[in-house]
mmCIF file of C-alpha atoms in Angstrom:
data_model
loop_
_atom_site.group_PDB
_atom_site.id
_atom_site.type_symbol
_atom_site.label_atom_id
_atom_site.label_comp_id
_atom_site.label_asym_id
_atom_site.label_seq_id
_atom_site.Cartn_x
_atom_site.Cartn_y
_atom_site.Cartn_z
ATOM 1 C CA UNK A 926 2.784 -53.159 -41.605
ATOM 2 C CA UNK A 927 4.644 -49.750 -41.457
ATOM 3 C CA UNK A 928 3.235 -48.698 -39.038
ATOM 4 C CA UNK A 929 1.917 -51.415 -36.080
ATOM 5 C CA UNK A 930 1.367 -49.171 -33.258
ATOM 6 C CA UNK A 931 -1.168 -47.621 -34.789
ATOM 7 C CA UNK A 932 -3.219 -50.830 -35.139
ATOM 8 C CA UNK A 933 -5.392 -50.025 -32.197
ATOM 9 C CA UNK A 934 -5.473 -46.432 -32.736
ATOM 10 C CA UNK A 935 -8.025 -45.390 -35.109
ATOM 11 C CA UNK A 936 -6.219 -45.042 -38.434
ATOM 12 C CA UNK A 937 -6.860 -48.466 -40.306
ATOM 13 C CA UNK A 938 -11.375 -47.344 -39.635
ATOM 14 C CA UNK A 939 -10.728 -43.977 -41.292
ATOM 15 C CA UNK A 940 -9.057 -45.350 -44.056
ATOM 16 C CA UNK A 941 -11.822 -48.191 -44.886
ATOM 17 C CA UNK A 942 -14.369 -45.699 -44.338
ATOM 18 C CA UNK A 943 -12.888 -43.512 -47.053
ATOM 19 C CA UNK A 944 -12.679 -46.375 -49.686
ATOM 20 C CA UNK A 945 -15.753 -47.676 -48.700
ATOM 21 C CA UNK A 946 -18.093 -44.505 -49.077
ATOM 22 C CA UNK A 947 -15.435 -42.600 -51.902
ATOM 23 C CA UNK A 948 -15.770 -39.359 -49.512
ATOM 24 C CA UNK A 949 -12.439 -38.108 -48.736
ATOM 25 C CA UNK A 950 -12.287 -37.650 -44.849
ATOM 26 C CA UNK A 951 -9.957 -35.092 -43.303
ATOM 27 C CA UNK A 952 -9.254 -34.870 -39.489
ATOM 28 C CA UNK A 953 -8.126 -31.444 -38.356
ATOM 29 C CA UNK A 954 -5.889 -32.814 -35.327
ATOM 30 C CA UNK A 955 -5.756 -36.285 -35.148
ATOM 31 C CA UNK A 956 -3.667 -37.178 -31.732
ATOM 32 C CA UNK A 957 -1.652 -40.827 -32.039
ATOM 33 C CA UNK A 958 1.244 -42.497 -30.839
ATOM 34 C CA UNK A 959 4.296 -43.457 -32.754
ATOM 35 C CA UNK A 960 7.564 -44.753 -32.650
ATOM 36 C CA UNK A 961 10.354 -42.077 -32.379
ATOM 37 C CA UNK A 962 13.898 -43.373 -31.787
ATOM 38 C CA UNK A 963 12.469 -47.020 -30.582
ATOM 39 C CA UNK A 964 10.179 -44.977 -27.429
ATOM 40 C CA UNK A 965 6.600 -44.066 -28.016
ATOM 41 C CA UNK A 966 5.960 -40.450 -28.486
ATOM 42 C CA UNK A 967 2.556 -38.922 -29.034
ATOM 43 C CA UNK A 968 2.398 -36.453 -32.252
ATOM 44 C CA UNK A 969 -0.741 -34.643 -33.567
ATOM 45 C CA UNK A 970 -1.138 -34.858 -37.435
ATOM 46 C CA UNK A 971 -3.587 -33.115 -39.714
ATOM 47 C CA UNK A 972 -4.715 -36.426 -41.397
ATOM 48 C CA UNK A 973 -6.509 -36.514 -45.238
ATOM 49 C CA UNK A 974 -7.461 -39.729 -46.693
ATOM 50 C CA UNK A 975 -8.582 -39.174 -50.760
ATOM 51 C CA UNK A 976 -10.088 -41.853 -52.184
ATOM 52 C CA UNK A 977 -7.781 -42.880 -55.675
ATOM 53 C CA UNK A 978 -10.087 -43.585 -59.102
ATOM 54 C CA UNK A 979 -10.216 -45.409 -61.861
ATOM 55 C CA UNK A 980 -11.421 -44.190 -65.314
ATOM 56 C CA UNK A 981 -14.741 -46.241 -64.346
ATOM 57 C CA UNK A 982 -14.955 -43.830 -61.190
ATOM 58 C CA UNK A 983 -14.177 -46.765 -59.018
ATOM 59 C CA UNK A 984 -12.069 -46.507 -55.873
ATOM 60 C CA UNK A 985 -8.887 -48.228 -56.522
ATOM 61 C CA UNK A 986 -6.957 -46.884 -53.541
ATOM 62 C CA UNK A 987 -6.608 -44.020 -50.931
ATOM 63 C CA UNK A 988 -4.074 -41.249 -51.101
ATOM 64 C CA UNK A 989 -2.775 -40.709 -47.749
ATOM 65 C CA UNK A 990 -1.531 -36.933 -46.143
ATOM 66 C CA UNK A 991 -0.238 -36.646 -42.668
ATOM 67 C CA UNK A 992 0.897 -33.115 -41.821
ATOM 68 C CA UNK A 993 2.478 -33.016 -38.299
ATOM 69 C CA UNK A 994 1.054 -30.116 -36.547
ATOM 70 C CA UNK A 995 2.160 -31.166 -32.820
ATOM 71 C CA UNK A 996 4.518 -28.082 -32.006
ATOM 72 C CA UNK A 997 1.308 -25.699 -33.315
ATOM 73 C CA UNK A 998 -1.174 -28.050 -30.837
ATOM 74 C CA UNK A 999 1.260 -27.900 -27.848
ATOM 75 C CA UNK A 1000 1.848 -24.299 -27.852
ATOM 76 C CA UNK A 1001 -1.907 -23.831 -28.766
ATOM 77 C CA UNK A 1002 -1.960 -25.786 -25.264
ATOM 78 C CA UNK A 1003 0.341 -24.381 -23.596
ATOM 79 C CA UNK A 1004 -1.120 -20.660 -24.039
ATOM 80 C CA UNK A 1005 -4.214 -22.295 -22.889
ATOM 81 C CA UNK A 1006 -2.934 -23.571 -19.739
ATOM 82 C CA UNK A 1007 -0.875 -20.338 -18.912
ATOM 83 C CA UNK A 1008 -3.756 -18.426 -19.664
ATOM 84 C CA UNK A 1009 -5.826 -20.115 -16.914
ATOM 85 C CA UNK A 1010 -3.007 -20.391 -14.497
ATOM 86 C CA UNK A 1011 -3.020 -16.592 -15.010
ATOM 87 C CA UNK A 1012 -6.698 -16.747 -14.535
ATOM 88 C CA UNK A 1013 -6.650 -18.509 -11.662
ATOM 89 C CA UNK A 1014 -4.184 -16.627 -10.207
ATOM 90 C CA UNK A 1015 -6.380 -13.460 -10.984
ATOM 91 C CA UNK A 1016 -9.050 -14.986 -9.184
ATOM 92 C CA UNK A 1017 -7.582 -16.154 -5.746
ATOM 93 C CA UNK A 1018 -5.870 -12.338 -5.720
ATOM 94 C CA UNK A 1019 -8.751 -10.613 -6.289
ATOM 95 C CA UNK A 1020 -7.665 -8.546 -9.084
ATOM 96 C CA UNK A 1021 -9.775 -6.597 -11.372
ATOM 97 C CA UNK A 1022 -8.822 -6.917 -14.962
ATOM 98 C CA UNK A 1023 -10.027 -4.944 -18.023
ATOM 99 C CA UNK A 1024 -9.517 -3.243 -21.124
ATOM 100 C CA UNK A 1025 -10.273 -0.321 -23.120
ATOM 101 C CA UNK A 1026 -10.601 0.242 -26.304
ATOM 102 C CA UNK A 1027 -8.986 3.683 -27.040
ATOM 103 C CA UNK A 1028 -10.630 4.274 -30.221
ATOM 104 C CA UNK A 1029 -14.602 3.662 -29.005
ATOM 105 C CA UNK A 1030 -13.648 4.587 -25.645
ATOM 106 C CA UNK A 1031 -15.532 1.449 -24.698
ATOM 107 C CA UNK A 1032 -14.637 -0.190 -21.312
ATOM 108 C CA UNK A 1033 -15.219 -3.990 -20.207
ATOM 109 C CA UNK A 1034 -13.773 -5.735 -17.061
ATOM 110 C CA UNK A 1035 -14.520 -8.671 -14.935
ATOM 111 C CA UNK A 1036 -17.128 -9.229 -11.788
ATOM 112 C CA UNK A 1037 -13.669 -7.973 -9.380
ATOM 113 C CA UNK A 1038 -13.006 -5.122 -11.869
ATOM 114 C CA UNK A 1039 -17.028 -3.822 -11.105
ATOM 115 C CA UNK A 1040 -16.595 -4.393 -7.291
ATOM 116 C CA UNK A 1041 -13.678 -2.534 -6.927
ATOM 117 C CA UNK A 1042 -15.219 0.573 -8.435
ATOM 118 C CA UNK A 1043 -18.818 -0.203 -7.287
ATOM 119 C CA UNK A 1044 -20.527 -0.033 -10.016
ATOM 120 C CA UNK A 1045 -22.638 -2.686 -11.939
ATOM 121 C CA UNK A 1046 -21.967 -3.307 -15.816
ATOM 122 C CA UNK A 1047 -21.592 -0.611 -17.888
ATOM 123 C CA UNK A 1048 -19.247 0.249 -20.931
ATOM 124 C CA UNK A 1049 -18.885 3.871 -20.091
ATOM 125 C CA UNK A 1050 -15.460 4.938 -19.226
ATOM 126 C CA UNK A 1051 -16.135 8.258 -17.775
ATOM 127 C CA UNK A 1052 -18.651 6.706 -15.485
ATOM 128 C CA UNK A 1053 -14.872 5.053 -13.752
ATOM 129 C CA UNK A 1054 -13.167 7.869 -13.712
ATOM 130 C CA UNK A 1055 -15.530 9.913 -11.494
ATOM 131 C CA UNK A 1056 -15.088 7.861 -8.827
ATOM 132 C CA UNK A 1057 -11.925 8.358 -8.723
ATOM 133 C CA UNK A 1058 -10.842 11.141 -5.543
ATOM 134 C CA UNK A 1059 -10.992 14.702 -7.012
ATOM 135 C CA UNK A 1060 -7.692 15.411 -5.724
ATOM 136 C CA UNK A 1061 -5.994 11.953 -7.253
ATOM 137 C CA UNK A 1062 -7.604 12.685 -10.952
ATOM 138 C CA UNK A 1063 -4.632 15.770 -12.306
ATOM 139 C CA UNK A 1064 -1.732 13.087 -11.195
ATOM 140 C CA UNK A 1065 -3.415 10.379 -13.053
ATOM 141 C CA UNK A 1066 -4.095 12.519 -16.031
ATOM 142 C CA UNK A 1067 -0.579 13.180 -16.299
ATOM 143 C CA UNK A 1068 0.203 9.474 -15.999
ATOM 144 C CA UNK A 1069 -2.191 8.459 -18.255
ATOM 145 C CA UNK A 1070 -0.605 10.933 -20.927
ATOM 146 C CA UNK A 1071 2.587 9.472 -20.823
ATOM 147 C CA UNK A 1072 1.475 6.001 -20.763
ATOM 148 C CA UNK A 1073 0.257 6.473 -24.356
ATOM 149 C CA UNK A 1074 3.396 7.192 -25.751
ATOM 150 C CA UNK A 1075 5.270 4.977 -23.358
ATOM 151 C CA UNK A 1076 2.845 2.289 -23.524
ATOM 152 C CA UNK A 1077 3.237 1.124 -19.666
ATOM 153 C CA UNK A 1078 0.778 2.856 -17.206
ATOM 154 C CA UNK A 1079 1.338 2.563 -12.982
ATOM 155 C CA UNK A 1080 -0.343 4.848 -10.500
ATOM 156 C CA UNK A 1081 -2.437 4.623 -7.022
ATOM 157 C CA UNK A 1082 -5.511 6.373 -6.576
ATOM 158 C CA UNK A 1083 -8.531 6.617 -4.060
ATOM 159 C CA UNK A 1084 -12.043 6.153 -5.065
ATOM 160 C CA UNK A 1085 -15.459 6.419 -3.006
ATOM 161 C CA UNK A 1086 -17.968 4.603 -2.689
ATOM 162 C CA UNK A 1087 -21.603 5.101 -2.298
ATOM 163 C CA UNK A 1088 -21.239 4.549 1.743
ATOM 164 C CA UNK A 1089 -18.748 7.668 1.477
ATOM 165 C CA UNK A 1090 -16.071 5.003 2.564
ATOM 166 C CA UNK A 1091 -12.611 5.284 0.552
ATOM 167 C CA UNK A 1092 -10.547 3.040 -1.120
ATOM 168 C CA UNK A 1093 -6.973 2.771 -2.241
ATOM 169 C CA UNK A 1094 -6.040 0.941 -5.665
ATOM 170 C CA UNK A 1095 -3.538 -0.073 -7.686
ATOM 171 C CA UNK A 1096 -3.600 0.098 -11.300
ATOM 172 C CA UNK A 1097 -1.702 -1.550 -13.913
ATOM 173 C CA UNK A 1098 -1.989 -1.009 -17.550
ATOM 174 C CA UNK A 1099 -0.381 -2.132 -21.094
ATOM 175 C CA UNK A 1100 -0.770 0.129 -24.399
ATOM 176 C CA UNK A 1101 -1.282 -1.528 -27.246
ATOM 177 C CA UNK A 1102 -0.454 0.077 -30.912
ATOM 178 C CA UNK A 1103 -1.472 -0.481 -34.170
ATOM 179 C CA UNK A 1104 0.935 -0.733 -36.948
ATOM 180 C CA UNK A 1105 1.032 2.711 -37.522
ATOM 181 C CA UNK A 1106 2.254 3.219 -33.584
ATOM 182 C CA UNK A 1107 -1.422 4.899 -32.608
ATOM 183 C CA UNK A 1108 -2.031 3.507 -29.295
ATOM 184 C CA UNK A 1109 -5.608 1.532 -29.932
ATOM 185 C CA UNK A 1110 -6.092 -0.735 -26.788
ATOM 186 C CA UNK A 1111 -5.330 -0.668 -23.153
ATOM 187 C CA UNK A 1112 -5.179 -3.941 -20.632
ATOM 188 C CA UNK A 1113 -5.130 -3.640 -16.930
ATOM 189 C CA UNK A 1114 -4.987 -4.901 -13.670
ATOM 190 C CA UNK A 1115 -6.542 -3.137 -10.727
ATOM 191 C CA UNK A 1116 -5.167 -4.230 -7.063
ATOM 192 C CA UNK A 1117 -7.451 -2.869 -3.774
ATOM 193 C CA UNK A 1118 -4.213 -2.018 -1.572
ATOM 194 C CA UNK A 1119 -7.015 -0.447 1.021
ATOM 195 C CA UNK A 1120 -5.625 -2.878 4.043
ATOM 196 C CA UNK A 1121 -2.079 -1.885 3.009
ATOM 197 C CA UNK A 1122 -2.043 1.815 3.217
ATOM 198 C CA UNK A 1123 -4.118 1.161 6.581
ATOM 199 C CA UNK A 1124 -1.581 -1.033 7.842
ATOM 200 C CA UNK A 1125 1.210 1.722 6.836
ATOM 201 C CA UNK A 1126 -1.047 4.701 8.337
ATOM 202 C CA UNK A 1127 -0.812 3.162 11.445
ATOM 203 C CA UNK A 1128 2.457 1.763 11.192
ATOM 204 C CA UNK A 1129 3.618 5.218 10.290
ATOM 205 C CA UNK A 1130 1.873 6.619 13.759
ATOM 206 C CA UNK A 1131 3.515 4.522 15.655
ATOM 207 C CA UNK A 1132 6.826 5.321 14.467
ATOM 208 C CA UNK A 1133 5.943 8.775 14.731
ATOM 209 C CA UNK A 1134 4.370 7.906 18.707
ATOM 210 C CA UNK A 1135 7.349 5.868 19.610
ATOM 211 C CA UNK A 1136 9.882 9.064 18.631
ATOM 212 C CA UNK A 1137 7.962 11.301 20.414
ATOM 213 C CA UNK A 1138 7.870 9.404 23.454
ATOM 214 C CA UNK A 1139 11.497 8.588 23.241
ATOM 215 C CA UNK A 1140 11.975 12.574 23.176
ATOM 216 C CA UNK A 1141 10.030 12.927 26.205
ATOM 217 C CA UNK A 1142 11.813 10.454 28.142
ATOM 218 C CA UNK A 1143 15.188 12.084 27.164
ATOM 219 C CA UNK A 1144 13.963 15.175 27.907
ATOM 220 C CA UNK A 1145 12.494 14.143 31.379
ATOM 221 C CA UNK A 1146 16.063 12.069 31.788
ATOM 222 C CA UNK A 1147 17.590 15.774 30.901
ATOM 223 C CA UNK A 1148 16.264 17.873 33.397
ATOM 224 C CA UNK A 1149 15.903 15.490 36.358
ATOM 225 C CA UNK A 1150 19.669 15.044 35.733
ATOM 226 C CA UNK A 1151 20.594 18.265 36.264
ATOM 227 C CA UNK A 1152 18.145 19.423 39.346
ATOM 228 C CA UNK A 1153 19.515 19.488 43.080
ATOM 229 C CA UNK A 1154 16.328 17.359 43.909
ATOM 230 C CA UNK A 1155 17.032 13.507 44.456
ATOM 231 C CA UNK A 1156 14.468 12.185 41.805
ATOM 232 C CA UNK A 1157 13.908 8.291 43.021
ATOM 233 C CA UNK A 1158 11.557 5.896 40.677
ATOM 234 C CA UNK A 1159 10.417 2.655 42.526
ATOM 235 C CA UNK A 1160 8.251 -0.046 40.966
ATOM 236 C CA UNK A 1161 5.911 -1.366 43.518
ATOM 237 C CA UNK A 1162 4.668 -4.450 43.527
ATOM 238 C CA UNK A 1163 1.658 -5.871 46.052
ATOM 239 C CA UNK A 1164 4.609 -7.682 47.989
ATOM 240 C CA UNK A 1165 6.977 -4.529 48.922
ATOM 241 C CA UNK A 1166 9.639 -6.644 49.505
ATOM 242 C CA UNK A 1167 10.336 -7.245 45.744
ATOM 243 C CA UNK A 1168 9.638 -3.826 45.291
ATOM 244 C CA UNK A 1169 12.942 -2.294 43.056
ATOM 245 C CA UNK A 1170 14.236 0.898 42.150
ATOM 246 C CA UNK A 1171 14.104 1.795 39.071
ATOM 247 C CA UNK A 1172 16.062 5.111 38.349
ATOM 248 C CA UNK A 1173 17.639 7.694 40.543
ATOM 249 C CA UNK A 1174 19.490 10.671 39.987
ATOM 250 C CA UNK A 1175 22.826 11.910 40.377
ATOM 251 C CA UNK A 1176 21.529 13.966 43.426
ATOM 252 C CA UNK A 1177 19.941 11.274 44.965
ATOM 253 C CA UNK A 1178 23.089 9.725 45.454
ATOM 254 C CA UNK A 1179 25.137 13.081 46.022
ATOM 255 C CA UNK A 1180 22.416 13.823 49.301
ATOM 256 C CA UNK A 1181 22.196 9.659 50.666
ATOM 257 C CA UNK A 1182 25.677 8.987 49.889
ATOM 258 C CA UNK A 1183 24.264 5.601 48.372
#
């Protein structure tokens, strides 16, 4: 009568089945609607029903607990949800994820993380870190020092692969301490930026092609300016008549007059 919305609901069947049997019946998360303010709002209770005795050990009534748990279940959810957005998200980018555990020295990662390195399962952490580029390793050593006291680690490295073919990545990582501030776990990302730094090398050369050619022109614009030679530059096309100059020098039009 309290309660009418929950008529449909499930409620009323727990609570005969307690009296009925004696056995007290607890629900861990019991979702149901009530009335909040005159709207319908969905809460999730931790529900106990305990059958009530008699001094003839006869069930007289049922002693009901509702605890309401719903901000626990909804963050519970929501960490669940972000956490396979984030997956999600991991797996459309192609990251590689892992962690280490800095006391075993113990490394795990996902399918991507193996890829990127090209290796096949294995927990060995030094078996990573010789694939990294010889000449990348003393930088990341340094890095990697630092990020155990700083607790944030960020570097670029190359690694080869078994084709002798290199690859750029780009590695992410989170220290995690214990209470005593000993560093005791490390999560990562790992990016392959390959494409990138090929994209830059050649955007890079032809920057680099693009100034020299503009020194070449102004150098060839420099010293056919100042010869006594008319210099005369015509772009022909297969109908002459729309033939049209181009460029001329200053002594071009110093000896024509034109």
């Amino acid at each position: 009568e309290a309660l009418p919305e929950t008529a449909n609901q499930g409620l009323k069947e727990l609570l005969m089945h307690a009296f009925e049997t004696g056995e007290t019946y607890v629900t861990q998360e019991q979702e149901i609607k009530l009335l909040h303010n005159g709207k319908l709002k969905q809460f999730y209770l931790k529900v106990m029903y305990q059958p009530l005795r008699d001094e003839n050990n006869i069930v007289v009534g049922i002693m009901g607990l509702a605890d309401d748990i719903t901000d626990t279940v909804r963050k519970r959810q929501g960490i669940a949800e972000n956490e396979l957005r984030s997956r999600m998200a991991i797996a459309s980018a192609e990251l590689g994820t892992y962690q280490i555990n800095l006391l075993t020295d113990r490394i795990t990662g996902n399918k991507q993380f193996y890829k990127l390195f090209n290796l096949k399962d294995t927990t060995k952490r030094e078996k990573f870190i010789t694939k990294l580029h010889p000449p990348d390793l003393v930088q990341r050593g340094k890095i990697y020092k630092a990020a155990l006291v700083s607790g944030k680690l960020f570097y670029e490295a190359r690694i080869v692969h078994s084709d002798n073919s290199m690859h750029w990545l780009k590695i992410y990582g989170k220290v995690l301490f214990d209470d005593l501030k000993r560093p005791v776990k490390l999560l990562g990302v790992i990016d392959d930026i390959t494409q990138e730094k090929i994209f830059e090398k050649e955007k890079n050369e032809f920057i680099l092609q693009q100034i020299i050619e503009s020194n070449r022109l102004q150098l060839f614009e420099s010293v056919i300016s100042h010869i006594k030679d008319g210099v005369i530059i015509i772009a022909v096309s297969k109908d002459t008549s729309t033939s049209k100059i181009i460029y001329s020098n200053d002594a071009l039009t110093n000896i024509t007059g034109y």
